[in-house]
Coordinates of C-alpha atoms in Angstrom, one line a residue:
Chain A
X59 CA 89.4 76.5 91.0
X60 CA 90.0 79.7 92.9
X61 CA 92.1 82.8 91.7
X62 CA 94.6 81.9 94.5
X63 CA 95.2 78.4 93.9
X64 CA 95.7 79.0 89.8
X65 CA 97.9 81.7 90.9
X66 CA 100.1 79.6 93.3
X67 CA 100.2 76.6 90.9
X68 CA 101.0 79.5 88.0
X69 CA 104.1 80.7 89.8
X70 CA 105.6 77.6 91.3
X71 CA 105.4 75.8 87.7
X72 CA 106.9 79.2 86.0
X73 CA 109.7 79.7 88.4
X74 CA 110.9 75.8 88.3
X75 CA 111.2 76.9 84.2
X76 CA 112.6 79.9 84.9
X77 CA 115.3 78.8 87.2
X78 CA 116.1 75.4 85.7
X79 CA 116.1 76.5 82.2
X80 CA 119.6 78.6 82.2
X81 CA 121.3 75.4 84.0
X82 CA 119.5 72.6 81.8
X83 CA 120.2 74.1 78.4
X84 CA 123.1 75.5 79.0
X85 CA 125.0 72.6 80.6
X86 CA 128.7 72.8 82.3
X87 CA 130.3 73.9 79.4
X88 CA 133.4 76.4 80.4
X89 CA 132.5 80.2 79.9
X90 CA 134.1 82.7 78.1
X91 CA 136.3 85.2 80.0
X92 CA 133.8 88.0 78.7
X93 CA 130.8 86.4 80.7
X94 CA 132.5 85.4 83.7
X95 CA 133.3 89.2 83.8
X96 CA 129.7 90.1 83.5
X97 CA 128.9 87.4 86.0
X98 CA 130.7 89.1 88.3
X99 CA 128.8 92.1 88.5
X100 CA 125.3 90.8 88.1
X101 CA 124.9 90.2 92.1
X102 CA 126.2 93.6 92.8
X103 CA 123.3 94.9 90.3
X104 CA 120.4 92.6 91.7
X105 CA 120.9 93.1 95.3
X106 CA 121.4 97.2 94.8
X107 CA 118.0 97.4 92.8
X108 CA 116.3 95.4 95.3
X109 CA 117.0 97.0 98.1
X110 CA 116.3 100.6 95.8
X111 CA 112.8 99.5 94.9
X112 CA 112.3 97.7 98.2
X113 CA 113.0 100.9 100.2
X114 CA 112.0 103.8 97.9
X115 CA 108.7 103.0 96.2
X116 CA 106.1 102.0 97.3
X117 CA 103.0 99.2 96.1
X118 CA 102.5 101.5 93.2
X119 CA 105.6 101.6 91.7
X120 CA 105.9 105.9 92.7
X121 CA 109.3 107.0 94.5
X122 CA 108.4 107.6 98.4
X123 CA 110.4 108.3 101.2
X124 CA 109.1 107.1 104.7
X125 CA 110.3 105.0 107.5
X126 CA 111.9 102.1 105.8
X127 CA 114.3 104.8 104.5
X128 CA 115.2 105.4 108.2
X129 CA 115.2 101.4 108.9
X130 CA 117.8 101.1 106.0
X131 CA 120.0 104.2 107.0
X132 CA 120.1 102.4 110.6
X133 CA 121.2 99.0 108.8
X134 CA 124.1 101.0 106.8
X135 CA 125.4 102.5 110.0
X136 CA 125.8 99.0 111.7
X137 CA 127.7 97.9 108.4
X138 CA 129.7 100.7 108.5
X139 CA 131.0 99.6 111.8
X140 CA 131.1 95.7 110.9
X141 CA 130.3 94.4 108.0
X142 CA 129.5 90.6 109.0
X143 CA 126.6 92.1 111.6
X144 CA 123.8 91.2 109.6
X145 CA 121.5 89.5 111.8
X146 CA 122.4 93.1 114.1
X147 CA 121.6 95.6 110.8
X148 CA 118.2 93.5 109.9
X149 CA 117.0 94.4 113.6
X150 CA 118.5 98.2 114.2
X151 CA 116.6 98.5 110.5
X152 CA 113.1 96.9 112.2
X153 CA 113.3 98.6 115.3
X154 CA 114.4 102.0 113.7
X155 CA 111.1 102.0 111.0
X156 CA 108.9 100.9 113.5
X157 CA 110.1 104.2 115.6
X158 CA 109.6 105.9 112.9
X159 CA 106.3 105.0 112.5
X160 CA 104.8 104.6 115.8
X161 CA 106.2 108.7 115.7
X162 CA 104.7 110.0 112.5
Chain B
X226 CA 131.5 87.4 104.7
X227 CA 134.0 84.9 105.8
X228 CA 133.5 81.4 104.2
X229 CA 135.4 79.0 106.6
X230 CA 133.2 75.8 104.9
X231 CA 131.8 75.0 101.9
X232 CA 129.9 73.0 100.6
X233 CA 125.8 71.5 101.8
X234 CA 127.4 72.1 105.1
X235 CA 128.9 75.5 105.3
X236 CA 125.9 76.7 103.4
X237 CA 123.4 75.5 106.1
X238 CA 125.8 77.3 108.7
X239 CA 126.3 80.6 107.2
X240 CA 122.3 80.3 106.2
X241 CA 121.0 79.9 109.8
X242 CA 121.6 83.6 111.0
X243 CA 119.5 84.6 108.2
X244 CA 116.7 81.9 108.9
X245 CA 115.3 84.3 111.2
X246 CA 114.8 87.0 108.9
X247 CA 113.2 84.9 107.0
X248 CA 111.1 83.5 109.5
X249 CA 109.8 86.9 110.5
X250 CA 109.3 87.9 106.4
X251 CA 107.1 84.8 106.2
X252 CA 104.9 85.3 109.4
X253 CA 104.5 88.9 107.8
X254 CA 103.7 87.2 104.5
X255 CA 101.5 85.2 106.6
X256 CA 99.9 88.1 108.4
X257 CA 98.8 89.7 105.2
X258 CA 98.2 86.4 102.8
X259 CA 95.1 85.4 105.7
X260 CA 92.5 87.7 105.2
X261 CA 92.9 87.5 101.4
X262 CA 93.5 83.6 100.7
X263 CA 92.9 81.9 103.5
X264 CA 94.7 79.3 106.3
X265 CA 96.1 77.0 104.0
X266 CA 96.6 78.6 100.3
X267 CA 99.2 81.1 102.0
X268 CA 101.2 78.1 103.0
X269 CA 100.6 75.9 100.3
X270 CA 102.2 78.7 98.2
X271 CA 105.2 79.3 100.5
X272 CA 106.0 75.4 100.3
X273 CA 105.5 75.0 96.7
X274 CA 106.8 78.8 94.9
X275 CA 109.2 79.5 97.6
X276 CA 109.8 83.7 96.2
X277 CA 109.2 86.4 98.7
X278 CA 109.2 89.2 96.4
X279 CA 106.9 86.6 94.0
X280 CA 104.5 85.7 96.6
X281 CA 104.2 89.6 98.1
X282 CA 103.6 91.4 94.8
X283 CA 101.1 88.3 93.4
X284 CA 99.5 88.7 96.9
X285 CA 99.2 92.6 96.5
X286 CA 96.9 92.2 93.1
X287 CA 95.2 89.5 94.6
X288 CA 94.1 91.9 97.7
X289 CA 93.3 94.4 95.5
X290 CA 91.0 92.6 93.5
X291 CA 92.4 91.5 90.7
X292 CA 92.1 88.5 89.0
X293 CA 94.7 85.4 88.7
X294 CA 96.0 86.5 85.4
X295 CA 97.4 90.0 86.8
X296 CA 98.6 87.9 90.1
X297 CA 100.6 85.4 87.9
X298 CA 101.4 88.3 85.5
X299 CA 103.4 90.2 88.2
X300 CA 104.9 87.3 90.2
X301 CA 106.2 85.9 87.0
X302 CA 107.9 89.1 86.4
X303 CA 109.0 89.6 90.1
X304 CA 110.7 86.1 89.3
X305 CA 112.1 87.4 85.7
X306 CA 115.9 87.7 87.6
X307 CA 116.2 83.8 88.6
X308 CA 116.7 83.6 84.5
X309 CA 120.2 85.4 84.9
X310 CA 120.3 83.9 87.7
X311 CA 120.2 80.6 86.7
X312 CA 122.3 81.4 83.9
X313 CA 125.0 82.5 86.2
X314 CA 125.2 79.2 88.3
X315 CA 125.1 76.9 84.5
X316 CA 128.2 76.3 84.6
X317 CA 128.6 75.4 88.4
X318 CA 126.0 72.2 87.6
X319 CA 126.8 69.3 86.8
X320 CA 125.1 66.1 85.5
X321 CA 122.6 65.4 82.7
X322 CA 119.8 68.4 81.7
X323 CA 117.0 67.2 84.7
X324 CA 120.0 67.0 86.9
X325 CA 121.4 70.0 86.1
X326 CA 117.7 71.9 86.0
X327 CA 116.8 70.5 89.5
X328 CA 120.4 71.7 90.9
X329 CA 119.2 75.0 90.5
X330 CA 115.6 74.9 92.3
X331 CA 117.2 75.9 95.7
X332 CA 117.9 79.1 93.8
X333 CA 117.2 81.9 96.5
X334 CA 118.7 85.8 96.0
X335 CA 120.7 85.4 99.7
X336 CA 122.0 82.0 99.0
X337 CA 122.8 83.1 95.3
X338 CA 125.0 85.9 96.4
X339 CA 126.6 83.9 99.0
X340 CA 127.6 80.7 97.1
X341 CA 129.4 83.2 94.7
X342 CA 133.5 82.1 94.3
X343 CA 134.8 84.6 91.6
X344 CA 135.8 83.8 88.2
X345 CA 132.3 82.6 87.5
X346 CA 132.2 79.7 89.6
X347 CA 128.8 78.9 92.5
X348 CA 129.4 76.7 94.9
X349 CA 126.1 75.1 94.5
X350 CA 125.6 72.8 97.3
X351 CA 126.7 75.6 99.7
X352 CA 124.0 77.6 97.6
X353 CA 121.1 74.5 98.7
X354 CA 122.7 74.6 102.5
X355 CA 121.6 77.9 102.4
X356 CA 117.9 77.1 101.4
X357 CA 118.0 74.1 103.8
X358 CA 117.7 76.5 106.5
X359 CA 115.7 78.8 105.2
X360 CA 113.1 76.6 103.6
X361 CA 111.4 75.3 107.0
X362 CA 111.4 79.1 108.2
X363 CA 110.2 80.7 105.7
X364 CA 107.0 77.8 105.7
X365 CA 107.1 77.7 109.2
X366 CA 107.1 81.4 109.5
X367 CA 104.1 82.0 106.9
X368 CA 102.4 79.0 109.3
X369 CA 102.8 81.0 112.3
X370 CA 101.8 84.2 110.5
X371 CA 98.2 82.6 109.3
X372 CA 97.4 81.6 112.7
X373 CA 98.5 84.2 114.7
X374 CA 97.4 87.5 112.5
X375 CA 95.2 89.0 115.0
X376 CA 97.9 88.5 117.8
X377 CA 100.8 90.4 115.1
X378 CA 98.5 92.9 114.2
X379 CA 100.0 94.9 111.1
X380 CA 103.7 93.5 110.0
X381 CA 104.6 97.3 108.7
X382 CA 103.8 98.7 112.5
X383 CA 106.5 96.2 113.6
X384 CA 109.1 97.4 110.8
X385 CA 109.2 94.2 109.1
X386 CA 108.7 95.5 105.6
X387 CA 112.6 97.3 106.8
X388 CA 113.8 93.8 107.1
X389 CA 114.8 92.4 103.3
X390 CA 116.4 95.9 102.0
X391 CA 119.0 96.0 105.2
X392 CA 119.6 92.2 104.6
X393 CA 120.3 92.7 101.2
X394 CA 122.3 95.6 101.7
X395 CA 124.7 93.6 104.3
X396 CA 125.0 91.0 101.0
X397 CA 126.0 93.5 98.8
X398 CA 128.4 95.3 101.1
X399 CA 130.0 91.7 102.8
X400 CA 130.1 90.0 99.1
X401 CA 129.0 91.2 96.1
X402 CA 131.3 94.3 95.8
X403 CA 135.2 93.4 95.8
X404 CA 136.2 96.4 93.6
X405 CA 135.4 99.4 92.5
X406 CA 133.6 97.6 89.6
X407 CA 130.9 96.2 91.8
X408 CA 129.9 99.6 93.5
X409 CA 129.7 100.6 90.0
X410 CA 127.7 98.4 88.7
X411 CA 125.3 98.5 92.0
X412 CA 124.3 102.1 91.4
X413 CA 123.6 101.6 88.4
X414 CA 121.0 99.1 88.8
X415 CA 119.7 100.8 91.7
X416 CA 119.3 103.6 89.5
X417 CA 117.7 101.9 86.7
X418 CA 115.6 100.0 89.1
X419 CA 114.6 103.8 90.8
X420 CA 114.0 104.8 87.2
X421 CA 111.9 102.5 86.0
X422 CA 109.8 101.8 88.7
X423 CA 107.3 104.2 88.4
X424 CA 106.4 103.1 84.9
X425 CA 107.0 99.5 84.5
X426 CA 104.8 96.7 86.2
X427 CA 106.9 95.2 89.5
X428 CA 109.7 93.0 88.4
X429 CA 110.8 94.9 85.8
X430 CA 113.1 97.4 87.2
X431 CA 114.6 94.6 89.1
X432 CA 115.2 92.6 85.9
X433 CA 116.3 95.6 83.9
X434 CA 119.1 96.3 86.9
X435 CA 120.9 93.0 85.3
X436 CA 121.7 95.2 81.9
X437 CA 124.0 96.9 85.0
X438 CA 126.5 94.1 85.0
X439 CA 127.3 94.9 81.0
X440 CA 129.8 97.4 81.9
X441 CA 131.7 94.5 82.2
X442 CA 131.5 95.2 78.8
X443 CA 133.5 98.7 79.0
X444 CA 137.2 98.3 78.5
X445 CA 139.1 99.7 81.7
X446 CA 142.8 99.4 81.8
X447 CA 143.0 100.2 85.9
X448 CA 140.3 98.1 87.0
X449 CA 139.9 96.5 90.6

């Protein structure tokens, strides 16, 4: 078998583990106050470092700054005006990169 | 976000206007997956593993020659988050283990952060409405990107690769930040993630940005 199809069998058997495992073991049980609170924040965490890594570095891992910077910037000012504008943000941030770019 | 429904169907509502991002991410997945894996493997993989960041960053070792290990090695990590993830949404399931470990396949970061209710609690069929939507794009979209590469040309000239940061963003500002707690814990796991990133293979930073969430920990007699 190729390297793709191991790969692609690889991840979609890891992730069903790796998503169902939390849930399976874990059961419905009520949590404790303390967890709920940690709960809480763990979107806020996940989204901000995806959208860090996802705008500011680049295959490598190294810090960059280049037009998806400008593409996210664009998004912000959209949400700054409405917050429920996403489908708007997502496009000012496409068109405003590929400005950028098509500039540089 | 206002949440005017919930459940299968209020997911699948809220979840269309995103569809189309993801339809675009997956023709650009598309785009890019072609030359390295073929017409069918890329959708084959969007069907069956279903993880943008996953399928990008296994693709990226893959096009530059590496081998299947360091593929699976950095989409495994890439996926490393839907652990807490899935953690999160436990107690949201219900049924026996199976039931309660297939509950949580629909797991996706935008349906995730939008099924949220406070005080612990997913809606979780809102959370598969969500996926409903966006499954068919995102295969659809990786589909259209195979086939119609040389008509695209390069995804990043078109700004795509802006598309998933500023969708993420208007999740974190619409949702994920009621109180001052939650802007709190978002810099800091954007800063650990920034941090990191240059030093750790990709999905690292993004799973270390979950030890953010532990200043839940921190006692705080005014908080939000």
């Amino acid at each position: 078998m190729s390297s793709e199809w191991i790969t692609i069998l690889a991840l979609c058997g890891t992730l069903v583990v790796t998503k169902g495992v939390g849930p399976a073991a874990l059961g419905d049980r009520d949590l404790p106050p303390l967890f709920t609170r940690i709960i809480d924040l763990l979107a806020p965490a996940i989204l901000a470092a995806l959208i860090a890594v996802g705008t500011f570095t680049n295959a490598d891992g190294d810090l960059v700054l280049d037009a998806r910077a400008a593409g996210l910037a664009a998004a912000a000012a959209v949400y700054a005006v409405s917050r429920k504008s996403i489908l708007l943000a997502v496009g000012a941030a496409a068109v405003t990169a590929a400005l950028v770019r098509a500039i540089a | 976000m206002e949440h005017g429904e919930g459940g299968l169907r209020g997911g699948m509502r809220d979840g269309a206007p995103i569809s189309l991002a993801s339809l675009l991410l997956g023709t650009s997945f598309g785009v890019l997956a072609e030359p390295v894996m073929g017409t069918v493997a890329p959708v084959v993989m969007s069907a069956i593993v279903f993880a943008g960041s996953a399928q990008f960053g296994a693709l990226a070792v893959l096009a530059a020659g590496g081998g299947a290990g360091a593929a699976i090695a950095a989409g495994v990590l890439l996926n490393m988050r839907y652990l807490p993830m899935g953690i999160s949404i436990a107690a949201s399931t219900h049924g026996g283990w199976l039931r309660r470990g297939l509950a949580a396949q629909p797991l996706i970061d935008a349906g995730w952060a939008m099924s949220y209710r406070g005080e612990g609690r997913y809606d979780v069929p809102y959370m598969w409405g969500v996926t409903v939507v966006n499954y068919p794009m995102w295969v659809g979209g990786t589909a259209i990107g195979v086939l119609a590469g040389d008509l695209i040309g390069d995804p990043e000239r078109l700004g795509l690769d802006a598309l998933f940061p500023a969708f993420f963003l208007g999740l974190l500002v619409g949702e994920a930040t009621e109180g001052r707690r939650g802007w709190v814990a978002a810099l800091l796991g954007a800063t650990l993630a920034l941090t990191l990133a240059p030093f750790t293979p990709p999905g690292v930073p993004i799973m270390t940005a979950c030890l953010a969430a532990l200043i839940a920990l921190v006692p705080n007699g005014d908080d939000s």
